[in-house]
Amino acid sequence: MIKLSSFFSNNRSKLALVLILTGLILTLTQPAFSQILTIKDKKTKEPLPYATLKSAQPQAVAVTNESGQAEISAFKGAAKITISCPGYQTLTLSYKELEALSFEVLLEPTALARYEIVVSATRWRQSITEVPTQIVTISPLDVALENPQTAADLLGVSGKVFIQKSQQAGGSPMIRGFATNRLLYSVDGVRMNTAIFRGGNIQNVISLDPFATESTEVLFGPGSLIYGSDAIGGVMSFQTLTPKLSLSDEPLITGKVVARYSSANNEKTGHFDVNVGWKKWAFLTSISSFDFDHLRQGSHGPDDYLKPYYVQRIDGLDRVVFQDDPQLQIPSAYSQKNLMQKIRFKPNDNWDFQYGFHYSETSPYGRYDRHNRMRNGLPRYAEWNYGPQKWMMNNFHLTHQAPTVLFDQLSLRAAQQSFEESRIDRSLNKPTRRNRVEEVQVYSINLDLTKAWGTRNTLYYGFEYVLNDVTSTGRLEDIVTRESSPGPSRYPQATWQSVGVYLNNQYKFSEKFLLQAGLRYNQFILEAEFDTTFYPFPFTSARLENGALVGSIGGVWHPGKSFILSANLATAFRSPNVDDMGKVFDSEPGKVVVPNPDLEAEYAYSADLNLTKIFGKVLRVDLSGYYTSLQNALVRRDFTLNGQAYIIYDGVLSRVQAIQNAAVANVYGIQADFELKLPAGFDFLSDFNYQKGEEELDDGTTSPSRHAAPWFGRTRLVYNSNKLTLELSAIYQGERPHEDMPEEEKGKTEIYALDANGNTYAPGWYTLNFKAMYRFTEQVTLSAGVENITDQRYRPYSSGISGPCRNFFLSLRTDF
């Protein structure tokens, strides 16, 4: 072994080191040839932002800025450059042809063909027509018109993701019959799922800022090949704003300011972002503030949804206070702050360095569904609140593109995330308040590479490492004496690790047919230390270590320009996490879940078939069918603790349960949508989703799956002109009668309506909505609308809080 001191004492070594460093600096800072391409709308001659250029030889990708411009020196010599933009016909030109056009391209508008570029399928930019799985994109233009209040509402804009809410400060997506820890969230390519993502509904997605989101993609079906554990039902990929570089010698300064008000919850929202860019450096700052009052529900609907009271502490006593307005859902108010700072350094065409800092924090907020629980004719709880939900992420992202023996493009992401959540509850007329706090530190590294052999074969491969460090604490406080003491925690102190490698290959047999196949191997390790001070667990520590092998194979066939057919077979897995193995909580009155250290991974086997057909220039139809079988499913089942089937928990004799590998679940369904081009600038669009799921019970019978929502959809009539956009829409959900309710949902009278026989059911519902957006200038845009025009009182399936009443909103946006 050579000692460092010996190395530096050697003059030749010193000289070699200086030469190496000098060469590296010159490589990173060498001046580069610059060529600007401008892309415009052929009819209006307006610049087109977010248009994508892509070539295979040389491998290069570029996206136009707000001025419709992109720097394309990396494409020099390319024989085929594909230029695509949502809503426009795709062009394929050579670099010489672009040069002959004086580097100005005009794209022809089309309302039917799909030419989006997506990244969620492989982590690299691909045309959506080359992906064998179904992917839906939500663009900034969709967000500007629809004005979603949270990132959960943003996902609902797709018309294909069902959103459940237990409280206003929430939003738990359901995709193809799966939800929560069987779906994966990705932010700027970084996994957001933690080791305490539970099987019950979660609200982590609201930590994201819709105003700071550049694009959102939803990949339907298994995504474990690329994303590892949890990606069973789908992947939600959020790309936040990217710092923009200047393409000239002048600094590029852009940004936007947004102010919005909504009447149903007295929303007061403000947002500001600014981008300052030079040729090699760019800085971006984004700040948002959200304030929501208690949410009012509609006038016409089931009276079972009305809770005309709330509990308040008055003169040292818990008082049940009756509301003057029974439609007001108290407590549901909350506020939120979001901050994002990004720095970008691009020394030349080959290297790109980006750092991103994200921070989000909510105020404390009430869990509205728990406030609906009754016991002995009185409210079960005087308090049931979540403490502030905090999320912070530091993300360093390096990309390099230059043909080498091992890769053409390389992406390295190193991220650190901090999560904090807490639960505070106190029974009515009881002095003891429980406060349980969970903190998770997450560290991750993702290395993704691509390598092309010729023009037909592209290899995608990579490595991922994730570490979760979970700290869980509990405190008991006497609100009368103000004394506090340690209390039981929700989780053990634990770490969860995942190491995975994957290989995915795409081969184009011809311009009409391509095949994509891949494998991933994943090793996961879970270690936990249990505190037996409060619960007599028969163990003090546990360790799980196992591996999972998954894969997929799919193909895309283009029999003609107006027809695309794709199919995909895939497996996915979810490894047990800390929430599965170590949680203690009351799932429902009279039942308590305890730890179970004897768990294995669950596997999903899935098949889906997708087709797109365009009829002339008038109609486009998309249809997807799928079937997924979940084996060795982790489900809640009856259990024993030290041989006892019942224990006293929170003063109640409760049946002991635990998460176990004890079931098989099957889900199948269809997703359909169409777009009809009408005269005079009108479009008619509709999305429809039908899913049916069954889950095996203890006695061998089956029950409908909890997370397979009733059929739902969205239908819209849209008018577009140069400055004005109008939309009339209907959003709807089918009824779920009592006999079709999941067994675990039938007893939840606090969240469901009651039928004529006094049994729980989920009524069908609809809302009619009208929205308008007018662009006064390129800088000033006004959005306004009325949602739930007929003032329906409705509650999305499985939700604990009703949707908004008739809601008027007004939003003013200024771009600069």
Coordinates of N, CA and C in Angstrom, one line a residue, residues 203-398:
Q203 N -51.0 10.8 3.8 CA -51.2 12.2 3.3 C -49.9 12.9 3.0
N204 N -48.8 12.1 2.8 CA -47.5 12.6 2.5 C -47.4 13.5 1.2
V205 N -48.3 13.1 0.2 CA -48.2 13.8 -1.0 C -48.5 15.3 -0.9
I206 N -49.2 15.7 0.1 CA -49.6 17.2 0.2 C -48.3 18.0 0.6
S207 N -47.2 17.3 0.9 CA -46.0 18.1 1.2 C -45.4 18.7 0.0
L208 N -45.9 18.3 -1.2 CA -45.4 18.8 -2.5 C -46.2 20.1 -2.8
D209 N -45.5 21.0 -3.6 CA -46.1 22.3 -3.9 C -46.6 22.2 -5.4
P210 N -47.9 22.3 -5.7 CA -48.3 22.2 -7.1 C -47.7 23.4 -7.9
F211 N -47.5 24.6 -7.3 CA -47.0 25.7 -8.1 C -45.5 25.5 -8.5
A212 N -44.8 24.6 -7.7 CA -43.4 24.4 -8.0 C -43.2 23.1 -8.8
T213 N -44.3 22.6 -9.4 CA -44.2 21.3 -10.1 C -44.2 21.6 -11.6
E214 N -43.1 21.2 -12.3 CA -43.0 21.4 -13.7 C -43.8 20.5 -14.6
S215 N -43.8 19.2 -14.1 CA -44.6 18.2 -14.8 C -44.8 17.0 -13.9
T216 N -46.0 16.3 -14.1 CA -46.3 15.2 -13.2 C -46.7 14.0 -14.2
E217 N -46.2 12.9 -13.9 CA -46.5 11.7 -14.6 C -47.0 10.6 -13.7
V218 N -48.0 9.8 -14.2 CA -48.5 8.7 -13.4 C -48.3 7.5 -14.3
L219 N -47.5 6.5 -13.9 CA -47.3 5.3 -14.5 C -48.2 4.2 -13.9
F220 N -49.0 3.6 -14.7 CA -50.0 2.7 -14.2 C -49.5 1.2 -14.2
G221 N -49.6 0.5 -13.1 CA -49.1 -0.9 -13.1 C -47.8 -1.0 -12.5
P222 N -47.2 -2.2 -12.4 CA -45.9 -2.4 -11.7 C -44.8 -1.5 -12.2
G223 N -44.0 -1.0 -11.3 CA -42.8 -0.2 -11.6 C -41.6 -0.6 -10.8
S224 N -41.6 -1.9 -10.2 CA -40.5 -2.3 -9.4 C -39.2 -2.5 -10.1
L225 N -39.3 -2.8 -11.4 CA -38.1 -3.0 -12.2 C -37.2 -1.8 -12.1
I226 N -37.7 -0.6 -12.1 CA -36.9 0.7 -12.0 C -36.9 1.2 -10.6
Y227 N -38.0 1.1 -9.9 CA -38.2 1.8 -8.6 C -38.1 0.9 -7.4
G228 N -38.1 -0.4 -7.5 CA -37.9 -1.2 -6.4 C -39.2 -1.5 -5.6
S229 N -39.0 -1.6 -4.3 CA -40.2 -2.0 -3.4 C -41.3 -0.9 -3.5
D230 N -42.5 -1.4 -3.3 CA -43.7 -0.6 -3.2 C -44.4 -0.3 -4.5
A231 N -43.7 -0.3 -5.6 CA -44.2 0.1 -6.9 C -45.1 -1.0 -7.5
I232 N -46.2 -1.3 -6.9 CA -47.1 -2.4 -7.3 C -48.2 -1.9 -8.2
G233 N -49.0 -0.9 -7.7 CA -50.1 -0.4 -8.4 C -49.7 0.7 -9.4
G234 N -48.6 1.4 -9.1 CA -48.2 2.5 -10.0 C -47.2 3.4 -9.4
V235 N -46.7 4.3 -10.2 CA -45.7 5.2 -9.8 C -46.2 6.7 -10.1
M236 N -46.1 7.6 -9.1 CA -46.4 9.0 -9.3 C -45.1 9.7 -9.3
S237 N -44.7 10.3 -10.5 CA -43.4 11.0 -10.6 C -43.6 12.5 -10.8
F238 N -43.0 13.2 -9.8 CA -43.2 14.7 -9.8 C -41.8 15.3 -10.2
Q239 N -41.8 16.1 -11.2 CA -40.6 16.9 -11.6 C -40.8 18.3 -11.2
T240 N -40.0 18.8 -10.3 CA -40.2 20.2 -9.9 C -39.4 21.1 -10.8
L241 N -39.6 22.4 -10.6 CA -39.1 23.4 -11.5 C -37.6 23.3 -11.7
T242 N -37.1 23.3 -12.9 CA -35.7 23.2 -13.2 C -35.1 24.6 -13.5
P243 N -33.9 24.9 -12.9 CA -33.3 26.2 -13.2 C -33.0 26.3 -14.7
K244 N -33.3 27.4 -15.3 CA -33.1 27.6 -16.7 C -31.9 28.5 -17.0
L245 N -31.0 28.1 -17.9 CA -29.8 28.8 -18.3 C -30.2 29.8 -19.4
S246 N -29.4 30.9 -19.4 CA -29.5 31.8 -20.5 C -28.8 31.3 -21.8
L247 N -29.4 31.6 -22.9 CA -28.9 31.2 -24.2 C -28.2 32.3 -24.9
S248 N -28.0 33.4 -24.2 CA -27.3 34.6 -24.7 C -26.4 35.1 -23.7
D249 N -25.7 36.3 -24.0 CA -24.8 36.9 -23.0 C -25.5 37.6 -21.9
E250 N -26.8 37.9 -22.1 CA -27.6 38.6 -21.1 C -28.2 37.6 -20.1
P251 N -28.3 38.0 -18.9 CA -28.9 37.1 -17.9 C -30.4 36.9 -18.2
L252 N -30.8 35.7 -17.9 CA -32.2 35.3 -18.1 C -32.9 35.4 -16.7
I253 N -33.9 36.3 -16.6 CA -34.7 36.5 -15.4 C -36.1 36.2 -15.7
T254 N -36.7 35.1 -15.1 CA -38.1 34.8 -15.3 C -38.7 34.4 -14.0
G255 N -40.0 34.3 -13.9 CA -40.7 33.9 -12.7 C -42.1 34.1 -12.8
K256 N -42.8 33.9 -11.7 CA -44.3 34.1 -11.7 C -44.7 34.4 -10.3
V257 N -45.8 35.1 -10.2 CA -46.5 35.5 -8.9 C -47.9 35.0 -9.1
V258 N -48.4 34.3 -8.1 CA -49.8 33.8 -8.1 C -50.5 34.1 -6.8
A259 N -51.7 34.6 -6.9 CA -52.6 34.8 -5.7 C -53.9 34.2 -6.0
R260 N -54.5 33.4 -5.0 CA -55.8 32.7 -5.2 C -56.6 32.7 -4.0
Y261 N -57.9 32.8 -4.3 CA -58.9 32.8 -3.2 C -60.0 31.8 -3.6
S262 N -60.4 30.9 -2.6 CA -61.6 30.0 -2.8 C -62.5 30.2 -1.6
S263 N -63.8 30.1 -1.9 CA -64.9 30.4 -1.0 C -65.2 29.2 0.0
A264 N -65.1 28.0 -0.5 CA -65.6 26.8 0.3 C -64.8 26.6 1.6
N265 N -63.5 27.0 1.5 CA -62.7 26.9 2.7 C -61.9 28.2 3.0
N266 N -62.4 29.3 2.4 CA -61.8 30.6 2.7 C -60.3 30.5 2.4
E267 N -59.9 29.8 1.3 CA -58.5 29.6 0.9 C -57.9 31.0 0.6
K268 N -56.7 31.2 1.1 CA -55.9 32.3 0.8 C -54.5 31.8 0.5
T269 N -54.1 31.8 -0.8 CA -52.9 31.2 -1.3 C -52.0 32.2 -2.0
G270 N -50.7 32.2 -1.8 CA -49.8 33.0 -2.5 C -48.6 32.2 -2.9
H271 N -48.1 32.5 -4.1 CA -46.9 31.8 -4.6 C -46.0 32.8 -5.3
F272 N -44.7 32.6 -5.2 CA -43.7 33.4 -5.9 C -42.5 32.5 -6.3
D273 N -42.0 32.6 -7.5 CA -40.8 31.9 -7.9 C -40.0 32.8 -8.9
V274 N -38.7 32.7 -8.8 CA -37.9 33.5 -9.7 C -36.7 32.7 -10.2
N275 N -36.3 32.8 -11.4 CA -35.2 32.1 -12.0 C -34.2 33.1 -12.5
V276 N -33.0 33.0 -12.1 CA -31.9 33.9 -12.7 C -30.9 33.0 -13.3
G277 N -30.6 33.1 -14.6 CA -29.7 32.2 -15.3 C -28.7 32.9 -16.1
W278 N -27.5 32.4 -16.1 CA -26.5 32.8 -17.1 C -26.2 31.7 -18.0
K279 N -25.1 31.7 -18.7 CA -24.9 30.6 -19.7 C -24.5 29.3 -19.0
K280 N -23.8 29.4 -17.8 CA -23.4 28.2 -17.1 C -24.0 28.0 -15.7
W281 N -24.5 29.1 -15.2 CA -25.0 29.0 -13.8 C -26.5 29.5 -13.8
A282 N -27.3 28.9 -13.0 CA -28.7 29.3 -12.8 C -29.1 29.1 -11.4
F283 N -30.0 30.0 -10.9 CA -30.5 29.9 -9.5 C -32.0 30.0 -9.6
L284 N -32.7 29.2 -8.8 CA -34.2 29.2 -8.8 C -34.7 29.2 -7.4
T285 N -35.6 30.1 -7.0 CA -36.2 30.2 -5.7 C -37.7 30.1 -5.8
S286 N -38.4 29.3 -5.0 CA -39.8 29.1 -5.0 C -40.3 29.2 -3.6
I287 N -41.4 30.0 -3.4 CA -42.0 30.1 -2.0 C -43.5 30.1 -2.2
S288 N -44.2 29.3 -1.4 CA -45.6 29.2 -1.4 C -46.2 29.2 0.0
S289 N -47.4 29.9 0.1 CA -48.1 29.9 1.4 C -49.5 29.5 1.2
F290 N -50.0 28.6 1.9 CA -51.4 28.1 1.8 C -52.1 28.3 3.2
D291 N -53.3 28.8 3.1 CA -54.1 28.9 4.3 C -55.6 28.5 4.0
F292 N -56.0 27.4 4.7 CA -57.4 26.9 4.5 C -58.1 26.9 5.8
D293 N -59.3 27.5 5.8 CA -60.2 27.5 6.9 C -61.0 26.1 6.9
H294 N -61.9 25.9 7.9 CA -62.7 24.7 8.0 C -63.5 24.6 6.7
L295 N -63.6 23.4 6.2 CA -64.2 23.1 4.9 C -65.7 22.9 5.1
R296 N -66.5 23.7 4.2 CA -67.9 23.6 4.2 C -68.4 22.6 3.2
Q297 N -69.3 21.6 3.6 CA -69.8 20.7 2.6 C -71.1 21.2 2.0
G298 N -71.6 20.5 1.0 CA -72.8 21.0 0.3 C -74.1 20.8 1.0
S299 N -75.2 21.3 0.3 CA -76.5 21.3 0.9 C -77.4 20.1 0.6
H300 N -77.1 19.4 -0.6 CA -78.0 18.4 -1.1 C -77.3 17.1 -1.0
G301 N -77.6 16.2 -0.1 CA -77.0 14.9 0.0 C -77.4 14.3 1.4
P302 N -76.7 13.1 1.7 CA -77.0 12.4 2.9 C -76.8 13.2 4.2
D303 N -77.8 13.2 5.1 CA -77.7 13.8 6.4 C -76.7 13.1 7.3
D304 N -76.4 11.9 6.9 CA -75.4 11.1 7.7 C -74.0 11.8 7.7
Y305 N -73.7 12.6 6.7 CA -72.4 13.2 6.6 C -72.3 14.5 7.5
L306 N -73.5 14.9 8.1 CA -73.5 16.1 8.9 C -73.0 15.8 10.3
K307 N -72.1 16.5 10.9 CA -71.6 16.4 12.3 C -71.8 17.8 12.9
P308 N -72.9 18.1 13.4 CA -73.2 19.5 13.8 C -72.6 19.9 15.2
Y309 N -71.5 19.3 15.6 CA -70.9 19.6 16.9 C -69.4 19.4 16.8
Y310 N -68.7 19.9 17.8 CA -67.3 19.7 18.0 C -67.0 19.8 19.5
V311 N -65.9 19.3 19.9 CA -65.6 19.3 21.3 C -64.6 20.5 21.6
Q312 N -64.9 21.2 22.6 CA -64.0 22.4 23.0 C -63.8 22.3 24.5
R313 N -62.6 22.7 24.9 CA -62.2 22.7 26.4 C -62.6 24.1 26.9
I314 N -63.6 24.1 27.8 CA -64.1 25.4 28.4 C -64.1 25.3 29.9
D315 N -63.4 26.2 30.6 CA -63.3 26.2 32.0 C -62.9 24.9 32.6
G316 N -61.9 24.3 32.0 CA -61.3 23.1 32.5 C -62.1 21.8 32.2
L317 N -63.2 21.9 31.4 CA -64.1 20.8 31.1 C -64.2 20.6 29.6
D318 N -64.4 19.4 29.2 CA -64.7 19.1 27.8 C -66.2 19.4 27.5
R319 N -66.5 20.3 26.6 CA -67.8 20.6 26.3 C -68.1 20.2 24.8
V320 N -69.3 19.7 24.6 CA -69.8 19.4 23.2 C -70.5 20.6 22.7
V321 N -69.9 21.3 21.8 CA -70.5 22.6 21.3 C -71.2 22.3 20.0
F322 N -72.5 22.8 19.9 CA -73.3 22.6 18.7 C -73.1 23.8 17.7
Q323 N -72.9 23.5 16.5 CA -72.6 24.5 15.5 C -73.8 25.2 15.0
D324 N -73.7 26.5 14.7 CA -74.7 27.2 14.0 C -74.9 26.8 12.5
D325 N -73.7 26.4 11.9 CA -73.7 25.9 10.5 C -73.3 24.5 10.5
P326 N -74.3 23.5 10.4 CA -73.9 22.1 10.5 C -73.2 21.6 9.3
Q327 N -73.1 22.4 8.2 CA -72.4 22.0 7.0 C -70.9 22.3 7.2
L328 N -70.5 23.0 8.2 CA -69.1 23.3 8.4 C -68.4 22.1 9.1
Q329 N -67.3 21.6 8.5 CA -66.7 20.5 9.1 C -65.5 20.9 10.0
I330 N -65.8 20.8 11.3 CA -64.8 21.3 12.3 C -64.4 20.1 13.1
P331 N -63.1 19.8 13.3 CA -61.9 20.7 12.8 C -61.4 20.2 11.5
S332 N -61.2 21.1 10.6 CA -60.5 20.7 9.3 C -59.6 21.8 8.8
A333 N -59.4 22.9 9.5 CA -58.6 24.0 9.0 C -57.1 23.6 9.1
Y334 N -56.3 24.2 8.2 CA -54.8 24.0 8.4 C -54.2 25.0 7.4
S335 N -52.9 25.2 7.6 CA -52.0 26.0 6.8 C -50.8 25.3 6.4
Q336 N -50.0 25.8 5.4 CA -48.8 25.1 4.9 C -47.9 26.1 4.3
K337 N -46.6 25.9 4.5 CA -45.6 26.7 3.8 C -44.6 25.7 3.0
N338 N -44.2 26.2 1.8 CA -43.3 25.4 1.0 C -42.2 26.3 0.5
L339 N -41.0 25.8 0.6 CA -39.8 26.5 0.1 C -38.9 25.6 -0.8
M340 N -38.5 26.1 -1.9 CA -37.6 25.3 -2.7 C -36.5 26.3 -3.2
Q341 N -35.2 25.8 -3.2 CA -34.1 26.5 -3.7 C -33.3 25.5 -4.6
K342 N -33.0 25.9 -5.8 CA -32.2 25.1 -6.7 C -31.0 25.9 -7.3
I343 N -29.9 25.2 -7.5 CA -28.7 25.7 -8.1 C -28.3 24.8 -9.2
R344 N -27.9 25.4 -10.4 CA -27.5 24.6 -11.5 C -26.2 25.1 -12.1
F345 N -25.3 24.2 -12.4 CA -24.0 24.6 -13.0 C -23.8 23.6 -14.2
K346 N -23.8 24.2 -15.4 CA -23.5 23.4 -16.6 C -22.3 23.9 -17.3
P347 N -21.1 23.4 -17.0 CA -19.9 23.9 -17.6 C -19.8 23.8 -19.1
N348 N -20.4 22.7 -19.6 CA -20.3 22.4 -21.1 C -21.5 21.5 -21.4
D349 N -21.5 21.0 -22.7 CA -22.6 20.2 -23.1 C -22.6 18.8 -22.5
N350 N -21.5 18.4 -21.9 CA -21.4 17.0 -21.4 C -21.8 16.9 -19.9
W351 N -21.6 18.0 -19.2 CA -21.8 17.9 -17.7 C -22.9 18.8 -17.3
D352 N -23.7 18.4 -16.3 CA -24.8 19.2 -15.8 C -24.9 18.8 -14.3
F353 N -24.7 19.8 -13.4 CA -24.8 19.6 -11.9 C -26.0 20.4 -11.4
Q354 N -26.8 19.8 -10.6 CA -27.9 20.4 -10.0 C -28.0 20.1 -8.5
Y355 N -28.3 21.1 -7.7 CA -28.6 20.9 -6.3 C -30.0 21.4 -6.0
G356 N -30.8 20.7 -5.2 CA -32.1 21.2 -4.9 C -32.4 21.0 -3.4
F357 N -32.9 22.0 -2.8 CA -33.4 22.0 -1.4 C -34.9 22.2 -1.3
H358 N -35.6 21.3 -0.7 CA -37.0 21.4 -0.5 C -37.4 21.4 1.0
Y359 N -38.4 22.2 1.3 CA -38.8 22.2 2.7 C -40.3 22.5 2.7
S360 N -41.1 21.7 3.5 CA -42.5 21.8 3.6 C -42.9 21.6 5.0
E361 N -43.8 22.4 5.5 CA -44.3 22.2 6.9 C -45.8 22.7 7.0
T362 N -46.6 21.8 7.6 CA -48.0 22.2 7.8 C -48.2 22.6 9.2
S363 N -49.3 23.3 9.5 CA -49.7 23.5 10.9 C -50.3 22.2 11.4
P364 N -50.5 22.1 12.7 CA -51.3 21.0 13.3 C -52.7 21.0 12.6
Y365 N -53.3 19.8 12.5 CA -54.6 19.7 11.9 C -55.4 18.5 12.4
G366 N -56.7 18.6 12.5 CA -57.5 17.6 13.0 C -57.7 16.5 12.0
R367 N -57.8 15.3 12.6 CA -58.2 14.1 11.7 C -59.7 14.0 11.8
Y368 N -60.3 14.5 10.8 CA -61.8 14.7 10.9 C -62.6 13.4 11.1
D369 N -62.1 12.3 10.5 CA -62.9 11.1 10.6 C -62.9 10.6 12.0
R370 N -61.8 10.7 12.7 CA -61.7 10.3 14.1 C -62.6 11.1 15.1
H371 N -62.8 12.4 14.7 CA -63.7 13.2 15.5 C -65.1 12.8 15.3
N372 N -65.4 12.0 14.3 CA -66.8 11.5 14.1 C -67.1 10.3 14.9
R373 N -66.1 9.6 15.6 CA -66.4 8.4 16.3 C -67.1 8.7 17.6
M374 N -68.1 7.8 17.9 CA -68.9 8.0 19.1 C -68.7 6.8 20.0
R375 N -69.0 7.1 21.3 CA -68.9 6.0 22.3 C -69.9 6.4 23.5
N376 N -70.9 5.5 23.7 CA -71.9 5.8 24.7 C -72.7 7.1 24.5
G377 N -72.9 7.3 23.2 CA -73.7 8.5 22.8 C -73.0 9.8 22.9
L378 N -71.7 9.8 23.1 CA -70.9 11.0 23.1 C -69.7 10.9 22.2
P379 N -69.1 12.0 21.8 CA -67.9 11.9 21.0 C -66.8 11.0 21.7
R380 N -66.1 10.1 20.9 CA -65.1 9.3 21.5 C -63.9 10.1 21.9
Y381 N -63.6 11.1 21.2 CA -62.3 11.9 21.4 C -62.6 13.3 21.7
A382 N -61.9 13.9 22.6 CA -61.9 15.3 22.8 C -60.8 16.0 21.9
E383 N -59.8 15.2 21.6 CA -58.7 15.6 20.7 C -58.3 14.5 19.9
W384 N -58.1 14.7 18.6 CA -57.4 13.7 17.7 C -56.8 14.5 16.5
N385 N -55.6 14.9 16.7 CA -54.9 15.8 15.7 C -53.6 15.2 15.3
Y386 N -53.2 15.6 14.1 CA -51.8 15.4 13.6 C -51.0 16.6 14.0
G387 N -49.8 16.4 14.4 CA -48.9 17.6 14.6 C -48.4 18.0 13.3
P388 N -47.6 19.0 13.3 CA -47.0 19.5 12.0 C -46.4 18.4 11.2
Q389 N -46.7 18.3 9.9 CA -46.1 17.4 9.0 C -44.9 18.1 8.3
K390 N -43.7 17.6 8.5 CA -42.5 18.3 8.0 C -41.8 17.4 7.0
W391 N -41.3 18.0 6.0 CA -40.5 17.2 5.0 C -39.4 18.1 4.5
M392 N -38.2 17.6 4.5 CA -37.1 18.3 3.9 C -36.2 17.4 3.0
M393 N -35.8 17.9 1.9 CA -34.9 17.1 1.0 C -33.8 17.9 0.5
N394 N -32.6 17.3 0.6 CA -31.4 17.8 -0.1 C -31.1 16.8 -1.2
N395 N -31.0 17.3 -2.4 CA -30.8 16.4 -3.6 C -29.7 17.0 -4.5
F396 N -28.7 16.2 -4.7 CA -27.6 16.5 -5.7 C -27.8 15.6 -6.9
H397 N -27.8 16.2 -8.0 CA -28.0 15.4 -9.3 C -27.0 15.8 -10.3
L398 N -26.2 14.8 -10.7 CA -25.2 15.0 -11.7 C -25.6 14.2 -13.0

